[in-house]
PDB file of C-alpha atoms and ligand atoms in Angstrom:
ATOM      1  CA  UNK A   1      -6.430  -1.403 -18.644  1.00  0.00           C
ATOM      2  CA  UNK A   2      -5.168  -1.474 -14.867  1.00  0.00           C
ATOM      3  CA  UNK A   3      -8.226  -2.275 -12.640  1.00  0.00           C
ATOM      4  CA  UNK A   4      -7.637   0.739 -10.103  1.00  0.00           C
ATOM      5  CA  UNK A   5      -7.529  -0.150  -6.304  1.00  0.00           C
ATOM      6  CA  UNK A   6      -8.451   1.542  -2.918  1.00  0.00           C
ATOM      7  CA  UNK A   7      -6.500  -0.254   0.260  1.00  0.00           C
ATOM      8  CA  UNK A   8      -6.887   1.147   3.740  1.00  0.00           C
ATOM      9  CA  UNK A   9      -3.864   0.521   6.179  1.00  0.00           C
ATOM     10  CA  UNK A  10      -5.899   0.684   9.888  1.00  0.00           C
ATOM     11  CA  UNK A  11      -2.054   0.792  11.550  1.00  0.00           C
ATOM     12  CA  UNK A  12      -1.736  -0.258  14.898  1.00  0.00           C
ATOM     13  CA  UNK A  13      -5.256   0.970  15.326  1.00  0.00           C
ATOM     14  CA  UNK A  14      -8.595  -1.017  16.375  1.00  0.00           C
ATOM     15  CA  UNK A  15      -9.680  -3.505  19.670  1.00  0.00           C
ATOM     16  CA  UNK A  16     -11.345  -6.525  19.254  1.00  0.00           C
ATOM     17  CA  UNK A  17     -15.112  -4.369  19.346  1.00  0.00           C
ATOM     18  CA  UNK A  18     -14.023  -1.536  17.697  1.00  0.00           C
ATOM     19  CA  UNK A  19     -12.833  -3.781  14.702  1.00  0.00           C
ATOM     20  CA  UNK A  20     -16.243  -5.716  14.872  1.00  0.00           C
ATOM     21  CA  UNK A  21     -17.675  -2.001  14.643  1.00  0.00           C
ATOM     22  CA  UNK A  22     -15.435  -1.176  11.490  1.00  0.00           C
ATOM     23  CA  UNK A  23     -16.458  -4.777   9.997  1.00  0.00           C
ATOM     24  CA  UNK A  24     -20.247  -4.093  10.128  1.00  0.00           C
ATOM     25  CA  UNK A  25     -19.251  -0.366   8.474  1.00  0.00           C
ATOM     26  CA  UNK A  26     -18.148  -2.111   6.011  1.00  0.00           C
ATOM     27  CA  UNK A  27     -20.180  -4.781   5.291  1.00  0.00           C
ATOM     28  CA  UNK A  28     -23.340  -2.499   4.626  1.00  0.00           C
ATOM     29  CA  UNK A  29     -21.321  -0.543   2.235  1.00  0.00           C
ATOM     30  CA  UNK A  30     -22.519  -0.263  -1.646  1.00  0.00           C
ATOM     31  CA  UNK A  31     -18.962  -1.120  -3.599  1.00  0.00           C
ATOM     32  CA  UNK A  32     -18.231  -0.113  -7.021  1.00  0.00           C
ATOM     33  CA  UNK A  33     -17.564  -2.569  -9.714  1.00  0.00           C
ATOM     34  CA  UNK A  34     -14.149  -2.653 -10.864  1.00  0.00           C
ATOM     35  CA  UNK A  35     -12.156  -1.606  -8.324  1.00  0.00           C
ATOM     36  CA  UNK A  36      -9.869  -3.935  -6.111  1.00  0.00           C
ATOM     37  CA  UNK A  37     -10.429  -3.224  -2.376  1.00  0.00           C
ATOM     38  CA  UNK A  38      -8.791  -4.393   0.497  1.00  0.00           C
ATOM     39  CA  UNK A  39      -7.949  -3.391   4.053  1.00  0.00           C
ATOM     40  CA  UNK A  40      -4.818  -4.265   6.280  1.00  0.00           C
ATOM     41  CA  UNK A  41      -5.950  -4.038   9.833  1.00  0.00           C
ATOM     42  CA  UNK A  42      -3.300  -5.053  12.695  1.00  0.00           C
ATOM     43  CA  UNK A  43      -2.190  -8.833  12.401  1.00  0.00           C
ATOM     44  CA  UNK A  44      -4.104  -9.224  15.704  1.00  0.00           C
ATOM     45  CA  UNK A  45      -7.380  -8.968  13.788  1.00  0.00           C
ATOM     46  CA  UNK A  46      -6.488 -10.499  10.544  1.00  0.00           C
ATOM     47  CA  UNK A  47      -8.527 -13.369  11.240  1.00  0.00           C
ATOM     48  CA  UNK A  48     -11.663 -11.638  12.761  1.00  0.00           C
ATOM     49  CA  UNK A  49     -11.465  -9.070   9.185  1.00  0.00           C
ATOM     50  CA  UNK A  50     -11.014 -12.016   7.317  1.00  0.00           C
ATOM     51  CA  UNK A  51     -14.121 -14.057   8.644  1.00  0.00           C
ATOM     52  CA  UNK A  52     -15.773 -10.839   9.091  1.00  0.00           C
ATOM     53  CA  UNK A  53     -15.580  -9.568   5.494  1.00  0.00           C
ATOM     54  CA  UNK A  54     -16.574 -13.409   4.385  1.00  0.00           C
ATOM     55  CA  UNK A  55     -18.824 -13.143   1.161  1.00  0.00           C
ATOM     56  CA  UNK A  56     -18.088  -8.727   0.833  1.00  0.00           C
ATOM     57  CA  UNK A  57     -15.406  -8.529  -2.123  1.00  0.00           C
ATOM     58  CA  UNK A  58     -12.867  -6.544   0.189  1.00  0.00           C
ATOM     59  CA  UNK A  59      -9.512  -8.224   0.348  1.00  0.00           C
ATOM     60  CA  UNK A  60      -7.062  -8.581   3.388  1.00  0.00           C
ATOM     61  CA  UNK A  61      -3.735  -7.964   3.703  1.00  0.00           C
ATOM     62  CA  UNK A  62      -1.336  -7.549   6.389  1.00  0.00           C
ATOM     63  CA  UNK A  63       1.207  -4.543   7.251  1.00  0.00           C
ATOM     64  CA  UNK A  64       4.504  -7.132   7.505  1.00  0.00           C
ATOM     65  CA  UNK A  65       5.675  -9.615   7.038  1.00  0.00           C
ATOM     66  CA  UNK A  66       9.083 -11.986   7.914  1.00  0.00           C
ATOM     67  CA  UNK A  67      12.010 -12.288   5.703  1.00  0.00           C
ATOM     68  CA  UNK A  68      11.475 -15.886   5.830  1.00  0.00           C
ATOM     69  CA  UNK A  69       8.559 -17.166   3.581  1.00  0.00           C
ATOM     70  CA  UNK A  70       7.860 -19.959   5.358  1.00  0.00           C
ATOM     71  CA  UNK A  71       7.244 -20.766   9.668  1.00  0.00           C
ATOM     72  CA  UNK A  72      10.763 -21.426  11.588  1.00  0.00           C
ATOM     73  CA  UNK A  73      12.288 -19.809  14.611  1.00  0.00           C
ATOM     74  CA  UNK A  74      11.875 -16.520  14.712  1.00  0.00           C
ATOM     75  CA  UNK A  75      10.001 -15.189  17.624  1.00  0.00           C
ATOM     76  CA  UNK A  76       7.679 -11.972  16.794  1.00  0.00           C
ATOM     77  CA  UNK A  77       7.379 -12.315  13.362  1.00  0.00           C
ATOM     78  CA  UNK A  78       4.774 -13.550  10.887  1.00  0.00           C
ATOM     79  CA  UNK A  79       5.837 -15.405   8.145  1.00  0.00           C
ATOM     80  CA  UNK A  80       4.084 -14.868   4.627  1.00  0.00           C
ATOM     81  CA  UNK A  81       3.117 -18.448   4.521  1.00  0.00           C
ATOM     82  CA  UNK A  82       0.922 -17.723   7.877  1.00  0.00           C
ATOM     83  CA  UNK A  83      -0.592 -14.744   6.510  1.00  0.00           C
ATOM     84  CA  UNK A  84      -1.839 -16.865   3.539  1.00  0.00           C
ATOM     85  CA  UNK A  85      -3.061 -19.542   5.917  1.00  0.00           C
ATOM     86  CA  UNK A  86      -5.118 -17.032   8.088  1.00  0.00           C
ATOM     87  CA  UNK A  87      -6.296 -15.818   4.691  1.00  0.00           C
ATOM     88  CA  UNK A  88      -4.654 -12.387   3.235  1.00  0.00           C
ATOM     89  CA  UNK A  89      -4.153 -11.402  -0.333  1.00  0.00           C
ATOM     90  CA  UNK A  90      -1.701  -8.746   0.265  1.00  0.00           C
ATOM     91  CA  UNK A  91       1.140  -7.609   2.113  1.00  0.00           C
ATOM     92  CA  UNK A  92       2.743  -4.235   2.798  1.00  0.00           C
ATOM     93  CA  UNK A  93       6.311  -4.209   2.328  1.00  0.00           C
ATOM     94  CA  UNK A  94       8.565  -1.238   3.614  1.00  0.00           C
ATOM     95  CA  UNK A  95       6.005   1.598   4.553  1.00  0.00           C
ATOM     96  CA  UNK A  96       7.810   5.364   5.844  1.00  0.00           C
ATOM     97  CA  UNK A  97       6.746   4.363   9.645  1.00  0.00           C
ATOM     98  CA  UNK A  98       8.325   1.155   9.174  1.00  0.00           C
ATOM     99  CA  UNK A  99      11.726   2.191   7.291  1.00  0.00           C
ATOM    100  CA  UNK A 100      11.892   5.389   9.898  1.00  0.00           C
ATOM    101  CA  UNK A 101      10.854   3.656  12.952  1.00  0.00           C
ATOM    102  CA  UNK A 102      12.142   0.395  12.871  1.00  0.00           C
ATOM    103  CA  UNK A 103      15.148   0.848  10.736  1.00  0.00           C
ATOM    104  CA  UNK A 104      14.260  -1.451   7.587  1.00  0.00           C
ATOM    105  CA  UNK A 105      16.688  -0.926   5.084  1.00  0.00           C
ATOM    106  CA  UNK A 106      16.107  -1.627   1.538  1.00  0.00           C
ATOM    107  CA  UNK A 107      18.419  -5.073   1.794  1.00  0.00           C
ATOM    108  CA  UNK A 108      16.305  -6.044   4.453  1.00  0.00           C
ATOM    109  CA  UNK A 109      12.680  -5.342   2.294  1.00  0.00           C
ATOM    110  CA  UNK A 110      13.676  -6.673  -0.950  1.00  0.00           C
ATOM    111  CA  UNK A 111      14.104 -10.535   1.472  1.00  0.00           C
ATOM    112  CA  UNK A 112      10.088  -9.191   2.808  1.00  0.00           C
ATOM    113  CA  UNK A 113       9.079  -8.735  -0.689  1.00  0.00           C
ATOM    114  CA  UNK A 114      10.923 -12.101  -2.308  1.00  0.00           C
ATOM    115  CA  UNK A 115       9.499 -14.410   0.439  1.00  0.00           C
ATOM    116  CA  UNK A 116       5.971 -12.365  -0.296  1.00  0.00           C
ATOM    117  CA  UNK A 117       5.635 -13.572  -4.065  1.00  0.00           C
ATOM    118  CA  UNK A 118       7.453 -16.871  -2.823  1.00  0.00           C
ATOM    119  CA  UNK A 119       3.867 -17.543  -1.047  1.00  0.00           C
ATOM    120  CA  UNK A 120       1.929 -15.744  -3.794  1.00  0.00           C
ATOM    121  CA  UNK A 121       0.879 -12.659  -1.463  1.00  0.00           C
ATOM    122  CA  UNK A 122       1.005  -9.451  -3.698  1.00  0.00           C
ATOM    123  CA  UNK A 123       3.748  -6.896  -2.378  1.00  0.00           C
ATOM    124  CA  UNK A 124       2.446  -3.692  -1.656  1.00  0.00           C
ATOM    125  CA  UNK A 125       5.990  -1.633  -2.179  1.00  0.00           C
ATOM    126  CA  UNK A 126       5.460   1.385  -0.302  1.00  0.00           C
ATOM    127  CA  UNK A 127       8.209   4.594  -1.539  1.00  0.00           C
ATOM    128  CA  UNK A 128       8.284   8.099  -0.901  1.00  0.00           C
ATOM    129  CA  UNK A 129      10.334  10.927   0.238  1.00  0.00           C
ATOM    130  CA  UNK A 130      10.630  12.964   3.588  1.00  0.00           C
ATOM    131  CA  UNK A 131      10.124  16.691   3.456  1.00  0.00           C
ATOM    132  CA  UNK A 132      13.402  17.152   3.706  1.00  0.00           C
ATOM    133  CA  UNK A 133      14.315  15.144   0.566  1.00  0.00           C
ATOM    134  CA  UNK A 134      11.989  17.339  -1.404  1.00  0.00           C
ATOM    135  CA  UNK A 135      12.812  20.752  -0.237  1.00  0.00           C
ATOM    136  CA  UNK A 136      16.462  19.640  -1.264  1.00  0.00           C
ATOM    137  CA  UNK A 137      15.181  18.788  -4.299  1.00  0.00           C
ATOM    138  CA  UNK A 138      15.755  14.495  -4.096  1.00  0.00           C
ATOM    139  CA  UNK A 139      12.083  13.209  -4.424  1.00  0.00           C
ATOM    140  CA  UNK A 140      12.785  11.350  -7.492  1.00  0.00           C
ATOM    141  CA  UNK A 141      16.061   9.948  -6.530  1.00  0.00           C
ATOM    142  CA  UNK A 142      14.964   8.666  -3.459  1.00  0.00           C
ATOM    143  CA  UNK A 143      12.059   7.234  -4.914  1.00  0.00           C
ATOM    144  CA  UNK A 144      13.797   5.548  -7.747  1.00  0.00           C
ATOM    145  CA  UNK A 145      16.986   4.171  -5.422  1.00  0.00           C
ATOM    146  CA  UNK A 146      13.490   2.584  -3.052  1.00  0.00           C
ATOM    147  CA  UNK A 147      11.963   1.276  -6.213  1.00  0.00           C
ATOM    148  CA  UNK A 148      15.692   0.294  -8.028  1.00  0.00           C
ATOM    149  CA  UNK A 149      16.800  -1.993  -5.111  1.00  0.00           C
ATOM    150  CA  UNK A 150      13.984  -4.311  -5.830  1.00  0.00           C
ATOM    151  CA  UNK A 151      14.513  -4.141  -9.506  1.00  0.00           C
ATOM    152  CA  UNK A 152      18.239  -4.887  -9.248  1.00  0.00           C
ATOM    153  CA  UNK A 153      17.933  -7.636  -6.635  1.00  0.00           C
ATOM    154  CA  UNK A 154      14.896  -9.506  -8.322  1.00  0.00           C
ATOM    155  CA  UNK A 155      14.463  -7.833 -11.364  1.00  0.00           C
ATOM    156  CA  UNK A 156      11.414  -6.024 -13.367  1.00  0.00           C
ATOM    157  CA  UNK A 157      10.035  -9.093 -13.756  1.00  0.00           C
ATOM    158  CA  UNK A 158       9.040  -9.119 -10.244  1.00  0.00           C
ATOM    159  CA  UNK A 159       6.280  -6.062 -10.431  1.00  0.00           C
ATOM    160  CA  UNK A 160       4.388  -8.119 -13.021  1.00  0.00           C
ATOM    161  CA  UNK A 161       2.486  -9.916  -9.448  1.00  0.00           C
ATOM    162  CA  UNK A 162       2.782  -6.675  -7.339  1.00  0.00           C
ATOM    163  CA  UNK A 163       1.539  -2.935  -6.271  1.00  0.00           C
ATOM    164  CA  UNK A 164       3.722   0.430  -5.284  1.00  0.00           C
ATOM    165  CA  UNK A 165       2.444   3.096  -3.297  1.00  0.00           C
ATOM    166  CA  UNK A 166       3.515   6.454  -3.754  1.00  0.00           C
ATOM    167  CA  UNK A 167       3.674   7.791  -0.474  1.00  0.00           C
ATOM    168  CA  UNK A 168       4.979  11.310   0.164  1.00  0.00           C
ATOM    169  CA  UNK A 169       6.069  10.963   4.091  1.00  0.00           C
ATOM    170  CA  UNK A 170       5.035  14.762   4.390  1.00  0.00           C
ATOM    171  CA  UNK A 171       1.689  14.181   3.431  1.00  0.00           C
ATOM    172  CA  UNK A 172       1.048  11.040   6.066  1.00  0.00           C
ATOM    173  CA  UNK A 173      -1.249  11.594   8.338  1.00  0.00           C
ATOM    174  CA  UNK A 174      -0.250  15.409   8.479  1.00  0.00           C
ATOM    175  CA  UNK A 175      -3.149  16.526   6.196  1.00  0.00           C
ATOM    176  CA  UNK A 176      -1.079  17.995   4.030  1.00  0.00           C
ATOM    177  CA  UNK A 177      -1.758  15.976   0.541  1.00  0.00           C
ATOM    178  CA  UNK A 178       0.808  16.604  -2.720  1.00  0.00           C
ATOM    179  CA  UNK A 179      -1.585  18.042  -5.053  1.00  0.00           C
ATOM    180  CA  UNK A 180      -2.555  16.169  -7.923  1.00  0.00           C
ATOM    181  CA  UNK A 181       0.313  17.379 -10.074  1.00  0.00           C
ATOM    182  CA  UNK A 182       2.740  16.457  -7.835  1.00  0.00           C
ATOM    183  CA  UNK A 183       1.825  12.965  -6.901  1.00  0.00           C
ATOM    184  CA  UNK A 184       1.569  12.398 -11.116  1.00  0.00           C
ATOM    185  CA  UNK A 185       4.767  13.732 -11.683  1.00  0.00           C
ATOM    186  CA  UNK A 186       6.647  11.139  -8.893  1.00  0.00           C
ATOM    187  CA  UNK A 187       4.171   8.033 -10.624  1.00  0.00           C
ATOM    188  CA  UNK A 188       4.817   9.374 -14.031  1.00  0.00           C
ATOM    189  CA  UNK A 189       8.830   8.873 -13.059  1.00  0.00           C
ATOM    190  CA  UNK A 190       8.367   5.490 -11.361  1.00  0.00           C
ATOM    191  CA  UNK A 191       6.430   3.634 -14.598  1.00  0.00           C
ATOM    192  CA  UNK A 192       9.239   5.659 -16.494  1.00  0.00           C
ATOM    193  CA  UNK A 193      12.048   3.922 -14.592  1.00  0.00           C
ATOM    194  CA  UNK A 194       9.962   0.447 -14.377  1.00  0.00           C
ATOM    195  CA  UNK A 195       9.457   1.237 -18.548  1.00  0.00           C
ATOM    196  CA  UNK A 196      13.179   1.512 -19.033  1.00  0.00           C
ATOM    197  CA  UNK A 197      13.611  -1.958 -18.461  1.00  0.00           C
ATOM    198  CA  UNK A 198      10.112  -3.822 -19.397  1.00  0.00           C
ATOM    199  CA  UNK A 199       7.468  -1.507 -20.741  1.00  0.00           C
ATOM    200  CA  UNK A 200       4.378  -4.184 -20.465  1.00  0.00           C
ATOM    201  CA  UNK A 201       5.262  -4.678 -16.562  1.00  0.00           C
ATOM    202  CA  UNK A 202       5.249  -0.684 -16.553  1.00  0.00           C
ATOM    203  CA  UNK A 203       1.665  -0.444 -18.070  1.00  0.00           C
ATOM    204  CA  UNK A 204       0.197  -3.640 -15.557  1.00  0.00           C
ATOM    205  CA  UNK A 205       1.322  -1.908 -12.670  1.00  0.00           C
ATOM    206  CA  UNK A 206      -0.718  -0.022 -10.193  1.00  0.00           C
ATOM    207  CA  UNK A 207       0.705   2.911  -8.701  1.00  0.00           C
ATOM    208  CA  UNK A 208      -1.002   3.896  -5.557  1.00  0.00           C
ATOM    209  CA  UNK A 209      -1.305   7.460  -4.113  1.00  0.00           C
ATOM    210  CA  UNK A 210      -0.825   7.403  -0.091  1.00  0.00           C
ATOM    211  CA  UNK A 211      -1.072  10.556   2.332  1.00  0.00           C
ATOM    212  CA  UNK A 212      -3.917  12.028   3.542  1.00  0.00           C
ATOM    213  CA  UNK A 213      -6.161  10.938   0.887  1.00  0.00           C
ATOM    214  CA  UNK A 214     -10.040  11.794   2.002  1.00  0.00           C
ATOM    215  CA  UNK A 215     -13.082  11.577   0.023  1.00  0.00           C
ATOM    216  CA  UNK A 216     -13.047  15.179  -0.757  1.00  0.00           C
ATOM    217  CA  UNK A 217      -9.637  14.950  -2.700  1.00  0.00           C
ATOM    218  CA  UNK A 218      -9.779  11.455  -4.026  1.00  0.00           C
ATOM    219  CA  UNK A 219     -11.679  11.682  -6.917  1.00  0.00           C
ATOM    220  CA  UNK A 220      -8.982  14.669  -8.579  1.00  0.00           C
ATOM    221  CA  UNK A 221      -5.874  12.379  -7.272  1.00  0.00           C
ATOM    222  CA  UNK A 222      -7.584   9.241  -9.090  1.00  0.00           C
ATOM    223  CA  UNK A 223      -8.313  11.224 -12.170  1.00  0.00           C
ATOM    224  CA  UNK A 224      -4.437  11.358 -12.831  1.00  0.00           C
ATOM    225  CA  UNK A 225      -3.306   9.358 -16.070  1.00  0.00           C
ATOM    226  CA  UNK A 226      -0.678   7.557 -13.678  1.00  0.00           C
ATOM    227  CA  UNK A 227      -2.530   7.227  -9.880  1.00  0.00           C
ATOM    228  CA  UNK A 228      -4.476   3.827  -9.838  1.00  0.00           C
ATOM    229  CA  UNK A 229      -5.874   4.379  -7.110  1.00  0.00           C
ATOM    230  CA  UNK A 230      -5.024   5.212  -3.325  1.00  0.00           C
ATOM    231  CA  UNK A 231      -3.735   3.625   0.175  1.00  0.00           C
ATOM    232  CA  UNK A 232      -5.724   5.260   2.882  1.00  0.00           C
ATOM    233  CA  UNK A 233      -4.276   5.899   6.503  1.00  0.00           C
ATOM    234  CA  UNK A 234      -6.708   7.987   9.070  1.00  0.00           C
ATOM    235  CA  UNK A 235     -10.018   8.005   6.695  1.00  0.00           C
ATOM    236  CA  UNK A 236     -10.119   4.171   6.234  1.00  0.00           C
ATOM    237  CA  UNK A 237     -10.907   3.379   9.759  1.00  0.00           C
ATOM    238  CA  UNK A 238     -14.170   4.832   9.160  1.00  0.00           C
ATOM    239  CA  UNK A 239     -16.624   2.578   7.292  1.00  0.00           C
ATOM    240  CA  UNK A 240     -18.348   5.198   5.270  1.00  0.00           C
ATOM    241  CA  UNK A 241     -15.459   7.485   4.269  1.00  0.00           C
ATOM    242  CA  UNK A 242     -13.481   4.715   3.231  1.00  0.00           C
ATOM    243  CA  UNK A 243     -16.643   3.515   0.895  1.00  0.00           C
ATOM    244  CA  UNK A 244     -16.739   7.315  -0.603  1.00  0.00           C
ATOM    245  CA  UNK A 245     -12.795   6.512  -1.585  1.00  0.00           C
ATOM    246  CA  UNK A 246     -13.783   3.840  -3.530  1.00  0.00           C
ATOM    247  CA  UNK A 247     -16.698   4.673  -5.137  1.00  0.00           C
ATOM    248  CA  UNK A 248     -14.031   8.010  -6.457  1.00  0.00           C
ATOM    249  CA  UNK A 249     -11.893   5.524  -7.811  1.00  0.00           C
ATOM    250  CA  UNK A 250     -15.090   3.598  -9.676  1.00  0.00           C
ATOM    251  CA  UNK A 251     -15.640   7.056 -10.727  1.00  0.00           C
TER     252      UNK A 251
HETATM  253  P1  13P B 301      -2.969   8.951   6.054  1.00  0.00           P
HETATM  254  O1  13P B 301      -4.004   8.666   5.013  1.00  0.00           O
HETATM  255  O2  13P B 301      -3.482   8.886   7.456  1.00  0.00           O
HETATM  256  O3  13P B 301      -2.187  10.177   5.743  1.00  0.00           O
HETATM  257  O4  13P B 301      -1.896   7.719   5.979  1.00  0.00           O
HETATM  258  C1  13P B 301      -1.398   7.335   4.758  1.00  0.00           C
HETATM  259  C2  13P B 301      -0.632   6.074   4.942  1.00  0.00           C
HETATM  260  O5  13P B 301       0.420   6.055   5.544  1.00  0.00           O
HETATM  261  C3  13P B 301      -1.212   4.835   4.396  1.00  0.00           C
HETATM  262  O6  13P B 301      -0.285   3.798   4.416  1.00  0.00           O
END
């Protein structure tokens, strides 16, 4: 059985006491059993999350990472090695504000997600189409070119030790949310095409639902045979929202 998982990405959101604020939030919150949670505040506060959260089981991750695994010369970028050091778990690797805004091409995120497991972070492979895409009727070929670039440049192998995230750019941070049908059929398609080549790494593997996930719609999107859970934009920055996600996905 896949343990599910509920991972909030705070963005470039948070100061130093609004983060402190978020950290106490969370700390008083009543977890479910079961459920892998973790949040990925900005790299600025990775180390007051990760001594904040000390003793809570909520894992950290960061947003991005370096193509290089290890430290060198390259000014502005965190290398995964670092973001074990300061103590995260996971990393996000290729998110829609990250492939529209800054340009990362696929060549560029299967080097973020290699030097990733090369540390031992877990990849969080974020996919998903524009609105565009689907009204043309190309959701599941952009989602499976996203997903096959990693697959043909390190192989099936390499989603035994990592997470994808479904994430519909239409649906981020718009309120709009694919209904529960929809975000099945796209993870139903991705463990296909992950099952085509190695059906026991299809099975491990969490699928994540991302885009405008809220309490109120989480527990019908986690009820899906294929959604493992969800990564949360806008409701994770508050404490007691974010808990109500994960006790849906404990549900
Ligand atoms: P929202 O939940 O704010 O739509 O953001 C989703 C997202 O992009 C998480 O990575």
């Amino acid at each position: 059985m896949r343990r599910t998982m509920v991972a909030g990405n705070w963005k470039m959101h948070g100061t130093r006491a609004s983060v402190a604020e978020l950290i106490n939030g969370l700390r008083h919150l009543a977890l479910p059993g079961g459920v892998d949670i973790a949040v990925f505040p900005p790299c600025l506060h990775i180390t007051q999350v990760v001594d904040g959260l000390k003793g809570k089981s909520i894992q950290v991750g960061a947003q991005n990472s370096a193509v290089e695994a290890m430290q060198g010369a390259l000014t502005g970028e965190i290398s995964s090695s670092q973001l074990v050091d300061a103590g995260c778990s996971y990393v996000l690797v290729g998110h829609s504000e990250r492939r529209q805004m800054m340009g990362e091409r696929d060549g560029t995120l299967n080097r973020k997600f290699a030097a990733a497991q090369a540390c031992g972070l877990i990849p969080v492979l974020c996919i998903g189409e524009t609105l565009e895409q689907r009204e043309s009727g190309k959701t599941l070929e952009v989602v499976s070119r996203q997903l096959g670039s990693i697959i043909e440049e390190l192989g099936v192998g390499a989603f035994a030790k990592a997470v994808i995230a479904y994430e519909p750019v239409w649906a981020i941070g718009t309120g709009l949310t694919a209904t529960p049908q929809q975000a099945q059929d796209v993870h139903a398609a991705i463990r296909a095409q992950l099952a085509a080549e190695n059906s026991e790494v299809a099975q491990g593997v969490r699928l994540l639902y991302g885009g405008s996930v809220k309490a109120a719609n989480a527990v019908e999107l986690f009820g899906m045979p294929d959604i493992d859970g969800g990564l949360i934009g806008g409701a994770s920055l508050n404490a007691d929202e974010f808990g109500a996600i994960c006790r849906a996905a404990g549900n």
